[in-house]
PDB file of C-alpha atoms and ligand atoms in Angstrom:
ATOM      1  CA  GLY A   1      21.566  -7.079 -11.591  1.00  0.00           C
ATOM      2  CA  LEU A   2      21.625  -8.034  -7.918  1.00  0.00           C
ATOM      3  CA  LEU A   3      24.403  -5.691  -6.867  1.00  0.00           C
ATOM      4  CA  THR A   4      23.193  -2.557  -8.636  1.00  0.00           C
ATOM      5  CA  PRO A   5      21.821   0.058  -6.226  1.00  0.00           C
ATOM      6  CA  ALA A   6      18.170   1.017  -6.667  1.00  0.00           C
ATOM      7  CA  VAL A   7      17.611   3.780  -9.224  1.00  0.00           C
ATOM      8  CA  ALA A   8      14.200   5.239  -9.981  1.00  0.00           C
ATOM      9  CA  GLN A   9      13.564   4.892 -13.731  1.00  0.00           C
ATOM     10  CA  GLU A  10      10.132   6.392 -13.396  1.00  0.00           C
ATOM     11  CA  VAL A  11       9.211   9.851 -12.162  1.00  0.00           C
ATOM     12  CA  PHE A  12       6.972   9.686  -9.112  1.00  0.00           C
ATOM     13  CA  ARG A  13       4.676  12.669  -8.656  1.00  0.00           C
ATOM     14  CA  HIS A  14       2.731  14.221  -5.796  1.00  0.00           C
ATOM     15  CA  THR A  15      -0.907  13.159  -6.030  1.00  0.00           C
ATOM     16  CA  VAL A  16      -2.330  16.684  -5.723  1.00  0.00           C
ATOM     17  CA  THR A  17       0.359  19.056  -7.028  1.00  0.00           C
ATOM     18  CA  GLY A  18       2.036  16.812  -9.614  1.00  0.00           C
ATOM     19  CA  GLU A  19       5.413  17.893  -8.272  1.00  0.00           C
ATOM     20  CA  ASP A  20       8.335  15.427  -8.732  1.00  0.00           C
ATOM     21  CA  LEU A  21       8.747  13.639  -5.394  1.00  0.00           C
ATOM     22  CA  LYS A  22      12.479  13.109  -6.075  1.00  0.00           C
ATOM     23  CA  ILE A  23      12.361   9.655  -4.516  1.00  0.00           C
ATOM     24  CA  MET A  24      16.087   8.994  -4.603  1.00  0.00           C
ATOM     25  CA  GLU A  25      16.850  12.229  -2.755  1.00  0.00           C
ATOM     26  CA  SER A  26      14.070  12.245  -0.190  1.00  0.00           C
ATOM     27  CA  SER A  27      13.668   8.599   0.851  1.00  0.00           C
ATOM     28  CA  GLN A  28      15.214   6.902   3.853  1.00  0.00           C
ATOM     29  CA  PRO A  29      18.580   5.351   2.985  1.00  0.00           C
ATOM     30  CA  GLY A  30      17.581   2.098   4.718  1.00  0.00           C
ATOM     31  CA  GLY A  31      15.284  -0.389   2.987  1.00  0.00           C
ATOM     32  CA  ARG A  32      16.046   0.945  -0.495  1.00  0.00           C
ATOM     33  CA  ASP A  33      18.151  -1.746  -2.032  1.00  0.00           C
ATOM     34  CA  THR A  34      15.789  -4.680  -1.684  1.00  0.00           C
ATOM     35  CA  GLU A  35      14.928  -6.669  -4.813  1.00  0.00           C
ATOM     36  CA  ALA A  36      11.311  -5.554  -4.427  1.00  0.00           C
ATOM     37  CA  VAL A  37      12.162  -1.833  -4.265  1.00  0.00           C
ATOM     38  CA  ARG A  38      14.513  -2.126  -7.235  1.00  0.00           C
ATOM     39  CA  SER A  39      11.846  -3.860  -9.250  1.00  0.00           C
ATOM     40  CA  PHE A  40       9.097  -1.442  -8.175  1.00  0.00           C
ATOM     41  CA  LEU A  41      11.161   1.635  -9.072  1.00  0.00           C
ATOM     42  CA  ASN A  42      11.630   0.233 -12.571  1.00  0.00           C
ATOM     43  CA  THR A  43       8.187  -1.158 -13.277  1.00  0.00           C
ATOM     44  CA  GLY A  44       5.761   0.629 -10.939  1.00  0.00           C
ATOM     45  CA  VAL A  45       4.360  -2.786  -9.962  1.00  0.00           C
ATOM     46  CA  ASN A  46       4.478  -3.891  -6.301  1.00  0.00           C
ATOM     47  CA  PRO A  47       5.990  -7.394  -6.156  1.00  0.00           C
ATOM     48  CA  TYR A  48       4.632  -7.888  -2.592  1.00  0.00           C
ATOM     49  CA  THR A  49       0.933  -7.837  -3.566  1.00  0.00           C
ATOM     50  CA  GLU A  50      -0.677 -11.009  -2.155  1.00  0.00           C
ATOM     51  CA  VAL A  51       2.695 -12.495  -1.158  1.00  0.00           C
ATOM     52  CA  LYS A  52       1.761 -14.017   2.169  1.00  0.00           C
ATOM     53  CA  GLU A  53       5.134 -13.734   3.904  1.00  0.00           C
ATOM     54  CA  HIS A  54       5.151  -9.923   3.505  1.00  0.00           C
ATOM     55  CA  LEU A  55       1.634  -9.319   4.793  1.00  0.00           C
ATOM     56  CA  PRO A  56       2.312  -9.404   8.569  1.00  0.00           C
ATOM     57  CA  LYS A  57       4.957  -6.668   8.222  1.00  0.00           C
ATOM     58  CA  GLY A  58       2.527  -4.601   6.176  1.00  0.00           C
ATOM     59  CA  GLU A  59      -0.189  -5.088   8.748  1.00  0.00           C
ATOM     60  CA  GLU A  60       2.146  -3.993  11.520  1.00  0.00           C
ATOM     61  CA  THR A  61       3.033  -0.781   9.670  1.00  0.00           C
ATOM     62  CA  PHE A  62      -0.599  -0.141   8.791  1.00  0.00           C
ATOM     63  CA  LEU A  63      -1.638  -0.479  12.428  1.00  0.00           C
ATOM     64  CA  SER A  64       1.071   1.886  13.630  1.00  0.00           C
ATOM     65  CA  ALA A  65       0.983   4.520  10.837  1.00  0.00           C
ATOM     66  CA  CYS A  66      -2.419   4.408   9.111  1.00  0.00           C
ATOM     67  CA  SER A  67      -5.253   2.758  11.026  1.00  0.00           C
ATOM     68  CA  GLY A  68      -5.650   5.683  13.449  1.00  0.00           C
ATOM     69  CA  CYS A  69      -7.081   7.684  10.530  1.00  0.00           C
ATOM     70  CA  HIS A  70      -8.276   4.963   8.121  1.00  0.00           C
ATOM     71  CA  GLY A  71      -9.621   2.387  10.598  1.00  0.00           C
ATOM     72  CA  HIS A  72      -8.214  -1.003  11.627  1.00  0.00           C
ATOM     73  CA  PHE A  73      -9.432  -2.671   8.447  1.00  0.00           C
ATOM     74  CA  GLY A  74      -9.165   0.359   6.169  1.00  0.00           C
ATOM     75  CA  GLU A  75     -12.905   0.829   6.560  1.00  0.00           C
ATOM     76  CA  GLY A  76     -12.504   4.606   6.980  1.00  0.00           C
ATOM     77  CA  LYS A  77     -12.519   6.905   9.988  1.00  0.00           C
ATOM     78  CA  ILE A  78     -11.294  10.506   9.713  1.00  0.00           C
ATOM     79  CA  GLY A  79      -9.599   9.424   6.476  1.00  0.00           C
ATOM     80  CA  PRO A  80     -11.495   7.716   3.637  1.00  0.00           C
ATOM     81  CA  GLY A  81     -12.090   3.981   3.379  1.00  0.00           C
ATOM     82  CA  LEU A  82      -9.240   2.183   1.607  1.00  0.00           C
ATOM     83  CA  ASN A  83     -10.877  -1.249   1.380  1.00  0.00           C
ATOM     84  CA  ASP A  84     -13.510  -0.494  -1.269  1.00  0.00           C
ATOM     85  CA  SER A  85     -13.463   0.238  -4.991  1.00  0.00           C
ATOM     86  CA  TYR A  86     -14.070   4.014  -4.719  1.00  0.00           C
ATOM     87  CA  TRP A  87     -10.933   6.185  -4.860  1.00  0.00           C
ATOM     88  CA  THR A  88     -10.915   9.970  -4.548  1.00  0.00           C
ATOM     89  CA  TYR A  89      -7.783   9.787  -6.707  1.00  0.00           C
ATOM     90  CA  PRO A  90      -8.409   7.114  -9.350  1.00  0.00           C
ATOM     91  CA  LYS A  91      -4.664   6.641  -9.839  1.00  0.00           C
ATOM     92  CA  ASN A  92      -4.614   4.866  -6.478  1.00  0.00           C
ATOM     93  CA  LYS A  93      -5.979   1.868  -8.397  1.00  0.00           C
ATOM     94  CA  THR A  94      -2.432   1.488  -9.703  1.00  0.00           C
ATOM     95  CA  ASP A  95       0.499   0.521  -7.504  1.00  0.00           C
ATOM     96  CA  LYS A  96       2.460   3.523  -8.710  1.00  0.00           C
ATOM     97  CA  GLY A  97      -0.376   5.903  -7.838  1.00  0.00           C
ATOM     98  CA  LEU A  98      -0.929   4.342  -4.425  1.00  0.00           C
ATOM     99  CA  PHE A  99       2.768   4.615  -3.689  1.00  0.00           C
ATOM    100  CA  GLU A 100       2.807   8.288  -4.711  1.00  0.00           C
ATOM    101  CA  THR A 101      -0.149   9.058  -2.416  1.00  0.00           C
ATOM    102  CA  ILE A 102       1.389   7.294   0.575  1.00  0.00           C
ATOM    103  CA  TYR A 103       4.911   8.568   0.020  1.00  0.00           C
ATOM    104  CA  GLY A 104       4.055  12.162  -0.876  1.00  0.00           C
ATOM    105  CA  GLY A 105       0.687  12.565   0.889  1.00  0.00           C
ATOM    106  CA  ALA A 106      -2.470  14.193  -0.479  1.00  0.00           C
ATOM    107  CA  GLN A 107      -4.552  16.940   1.120  1.00  0.00           C
ATOM    108  CA  GLY A 108      -5.104  17.992   4.730  1.00  0.00           C
ATOM    109  CA  MET A 109      -4.336  15.331   7.315  1.00  0.00           C
ATOM    110  CA  MET A 110      -2.902  12.980   4.686  1.00  0.00           C
ATOM    111  CA  GLY A 111       0.707  14.027   5.079  1.00  0.00           C
ATOM    112  CA  PRO A 112       3.769  12.501   3.414  1.00  0.00           C
ATOM    113  CA  HIS A 113       5.102   9.177   4.723  1.00  0.00           C
ATOM    114  CA  HIS A 114       8.709   9.319   3.570  1.00  0.00           C
ATOM    115  CA  ASP A 115       9.687   8.585   7.163  1.00  0.00           C
ATOM    116  CA  LEU A 116       8.818   4.988   6.228  1.00  0.00           C
ATOM    117  CA  GLU A 117      11.460   3.024   4.315  1.00  0.00           C
ATOM    118  CA  LEU A 118      10.612   2.299   0.666  1.00  0.00           C
ATOM    119  CA  ASP A 119      10.397  -1.423   1.361  1.00  0.00           C
ATOM    120  CA  GLU A 120       8.003  -0.753   4.263  1.00  0.00           C
ATOM    121  CA  ILE A 121       5.788   1.303   1.965  1.00  0.00           C
ATOM    122  CA  LEU A 122       5.597  -1.665  -0.425  1.00  0.00           C
ATOM    123  CA  THR A 123       4.571  -3.971   2.429  1.00  0.00           C
ATOM    124  CA  VAL A 124       1.929  -1.524   3.680  1.00  0.00           C
ATOM    125  CA  MET A 125       0.603  -1.181   0.120  1.00  0.00           C
ATOM    126  CA  ALA A 126       0.312  -4.981  -0.079  1.00  0.00           C
ATOM    127  CA  TRP A 127      -1.634  -4.913   3.192  1.00  0.00           C
ATOM    128  CA  VAL A 128      -3.981  -2.180   1.925  1.00  0.00           C
ATOM    129  CA  ARG A 129      -4.670  -4.296  -1.187  1.00  0.00           C
ATOM    130  CA  HIS A 130      -5.210  -7.344   0.996  1.00  0.00           C
ATOM    131  CA  LEU A 131      -7.905  -5.518   2.997  1.00  0.00           C
ATOM    132  CA  TYR A 132      -9.988  -5.019  -0.164  1.00  0.00           C
ATOM    133  CA  THR A 133     -13.659  -5.945   0.153  1.00  0.00           C
ATOM    134  CA  GLY A 134     -15.023  -4.541  -3.138  1.00  0.00           C
ATOM    135  CA  PRO A 135     -15.926  -6.336  -6.366  1.00  0.00           C
ATOM    136  CA  ILE A 136     -12.939  -8.310  -7.621  1.00  0.00           C
ATOM    137  CA  GLU A 137     -13.455  -7.197 -11.234  1.00  0.00           C
ATOM    138  CA  GLU A 138     -12.798  -3.605 -10.116  1.00  0.00           C
ATOM    139  CA  ALA A 139      -9.466  -4.490  -8.501  1.00  0.00           C
ATOM    140  CA  ASP A 140      -7.315  -3.100 -11.333  1.00  0.00           C
ATOM    141  CA  TRP A 141      -4.156  -3.549  -9.242  1.00  0.00           C
ATOM    142  CA  LEU A 142      -4.405  -7.353  -9.454  1.00  0.00           C
ATOM    143  CA  ASP A 143      -3.387  -9.268 -12.559  1.00  0.00           C
ATOM    144  CA  ASP A 144      -5.676 -12.036 -13.845  1.00  0.00           C
ATOM    145  CA  GLU A 145      -3.944 -14.747 -11.843  1.00  0.00           C
ATOM    146  CA  GLN A 146      -4.086 -12.656  -8.647  1.00  0.00           C
ATOM    147  CA  LYS A 147      -7.783 -11.981  -9.267  1.00  0.00           C
ATOM    148  CA  ARG A 148      -8.486 -15.696  -9.572  1.00  0.00           C
ATOM    149  CA  ALA A 149      -6.558 -16.452  -6.361  1.00  0.00           C
ATOM    150  CA  PHE A 150      -7.963 -13.546  -4.314  1.00  0.00           C
ATOM    151  CA  THR A 151     -10.255 -14.477  -1.447  1.00  0.00           C
ATOM    152  CA  GLN A 152     -12.207 -11.692   0.197  1.00  0.00           C
ATOM    153  CA  PHE A 153     -10.595 -10.435   3.401  1.00  0.00           C
ATOM    154  CA  ALA A 154     -12.384 -11.611   6.510  1.00  0.00           C
ATOM    155  CA  GLN A 155     -12.575  -9.250   9.465  1.00  0.00           C
ATOM    156  CA  LYS A 156     -11.651 -11.460  12.334  1.00  0.00           C
ATOM    157  CA  HIS A 157     -11.733  -9.961  15.801  1.00  0.00           C
ATOM    158  CA  LYS A 158     -13.990  -7.256  14.450  1.00  0.00           C
ATOM    159  CA  ASP A 159     -15.118  -6.280  17.931  1.00  0.00           C
ATOM    160  CA  ASP A 160     -11.814  -6.796  19.680  1.00  0.00           C
ATOM    161  CA  ASP A 161      -9.346  -3.975  19.062  1.00  0.00           C
ATOM    162  CA  THR A 162      -6.504  -5.685  20.858  1.00  0.00           C
ATOM    163  CA  ALA A 163      -6.512  -8.997  19.028  1.00  0.00           C
ATOM    164  CA  CYS A 164      -6.011  -8.106  15.382  1.00  0.00           C
ATOM    165  CA  SER A 165      -2.253  -8.038  14.975  1.00  0.00           C
ATOM    166  CA  GLY A 166      -0.789 -11.138  13.387  1.00  0.00           C
ATOM    167  CA  GLN A 167      -4.203 -12.746  13.107  1.00  0.00           C
ATOM    168  CA  THR A 168      -6.000 -10.897  10.389  1.00  0.00           C
ATOM    169  CA  PHE A 169      -3.976 -12.092   7.413  1.00  0.00           C
ATOM    170  CA  GLU A 170      -5.609 -15.492   7.602  1.00  0.00           C
ATOM    171  CA  ARG A 171      -8.550 -15.932   5.339  1.00  0.00           C
ATOM    172  CA  ALA A 172     -11.966 -17.244   6.262  1.00  0.00           C
TER     173      ALA A 172
HETATM  174  C1  LIG B 201      -6.173   9.778   1.970  1.00  0.00           C
HETATM  175  C2  LIG B 201      -3.365   5.856   2.576  1.00  0.00           C
HETATM  176  C3  LIG B 201      -2.032   7.575   6.921  1.00  0.00           C
HETATM  177  C4  LIG B 201      -5.623  10.803   6.690  1.00  0.00           C
HETATM  178  C5  LIG B 201      -5.481   8.602   1.733  1.00  0.00           C
HETATM  179  C6  LIG B 201      -5.454   7.894   0.472  1.00  0.00           C
HETATM  180  C7  LIG B 201      -4.682   6.794   0.657  1.00  0.00           C
HETATM  181  C8  LIG B 201      -4.196   6.812   2.005  1.00  0.00           C
HETATM  182  C9  LIG B 201      -4.361   5.720  -0.374  1.00  0.00           C
HETATM  183  C10 LIG B 201      -6.201   8.306  -0.793  1.00  0.00           C
HETATM  184  C11 LIG B 201      -7.546   7.584  -0.802  1.00  0.00           C
HETATM  185  C12 LIG B 201      -8.380   7.787  -2.063  1.00  0.00           C
HETATM  186  O1  LIG B 201      -7.848   8.111  -3.139  1.00  0.00           O
HETATM  187  O2  LIG B 201      -9.602   7.581  -1.964  1.00  0.00           O
HETATM  188  C13 LIG B 201      -2.753   5.987   3.820  1.00  0.00           C
HETATM  189  C14 LIG B 201      -1.751   5.063   4.333  1.00  0.00           C
HETATM  190  C15 LIG B 201      -1.329   5.585   5.521  1.00  0.00           C
HETATM  191  C16 LIG B 201      -2.112   6.787   5.782  1.00  0.00           C
HETATM  192  C17 LIG B 201      -1.325   3.769   3.661  1.00  0.00           C
HETATM  193  C18 LIG B 201      -0.216   5.096   6.419  1.00  0.00           C
HETATM  194  C19 LIG B 201       1.038   4.856   5.880  1.00  0.00           C
HETATM  195  C20 LIG B 201      -2.919   8.580   7.250  1.00  0.00           C
HETATM  196  C21 LIG B 201      -2.926   9.282   8.516  1.00  0.00           C
HETATM  197  C22 LIG B 201      -3.931  10.196   8.442  1.00  0.00           C
HETATM  198  C23 LIG B 201      -4.544  10.066   7.142  1.00  0.00           C
HETATM  199  C24 LIG B 201      -1.980   8.979   9.680  1.00  0.00           C
HETATM  200  C25 LIG B 201      -4.375  11.212   9.495  1.00  0.00           C
HETATM  201  C26 LIG B 201      -3.451  11.904  10.244  1.00  0.00           C
HETATM  202  C27 LIG B 201      -6.074  10.833   5.385  1.00  0.00           C
HETATM  203  C28 LIG B 201      -7.033  11.796   4.845  1.00  0.00           C
HETATM  204  C29 LIG B 201      -7.145  11.517   3.478  1.00  0.00           C
HETATM  205  C30 LIG B 201      -6.303  10.375   3.206  1.00  0.00           C
HETATM  206  C31 LIG B 201      -7.748  12.893   5.632  1.00  0.00           C
HETATM  207  C32 LIG B 201      -7.959  12.290   2.432  1.00  0.00           C
HETATM  208  C33 LIG B 201      -6.986  13.224   1.712  1.00  0.00           C
HETATM  209  C34 LIG B 201      -7.446  13.727   0.359  1.00  0.00           C
HETATM  210  O3  LIG B 201      -8.563  13.392  -0.086  1.00  0.00           O
HETATM  211  O4  LIG B 201      -6.659  14.469  -0.294  1.00  0.00           O
HETATM  212  N1  LIG B 201      -4.693   7.933   2.633  1.00  0.00           N
HETATM  213  N2  LIG B 201      -2.953   6.994   4.725  1.00  0.00           N
HETATM  214  N3  LIG B 201      -3.901   9.075   6.451  1.00  0.00           N
HETATM  215  N4  LIG B 201      -5.668   9.995   4.372  1.00  0.00           N
HETATM  216 FE1  LIG B 201      -4.294   8.523   4.528  1.00  0.00          FE
HETATM  217 CA1  LIG B 202     -12.423   4.310  -0.829  1.00  0.00          CA
END
């Protein structure tokens, strides 16, 4: 129900070690009790995927916490590309797996991001999915309806580093 605090029904595990991430003990107290977080912790499905109103927040977080290593459009830099259909860790094709990798980190420079609130992680995940440029049939994280509605992300302002924020969620 609406007034029940978020409780993780699923066990979330570190992408490399498999260790229990103990979400309810290690996450920021803020941004936990949103409807989306509650739902995600029970189902492992991100309710923000392709929900337009949540994309600008996700983009903002991506640009401040991720793009320095993964590139402005997730095209890859010192970290791997996140906008294609190849995943080092195939579980990142699921929302639960992607969450575990972002929250708990992976190897080397990919540290944990539990400094971000759980709701922020869901918005940044939605943004990562939105940046996808690979074949739509390989986008396992989208349901059939989302696949039909998905339009390939268009890199606007490709050559202008300063002009991407708030602009790039529009589609060509
Ligand atoms: C790996 C997302 C921040 C460096 C990954 C992977 C994801 C991801 C999903 C796994 C990719 C795959 O399976 O192919 C994010 C997000 C971030 C973020 C959403 C922001 C919240 C960063 C930062 C750095 C970084 C700030 C650099 C300091 C790396 C590296 C890997 C990686 C080096 C490869 C790790 C491995 O293969 O074990 N990231 N990342 N990431 N990321 Fe990030
Ligand atoms: Ca990739």
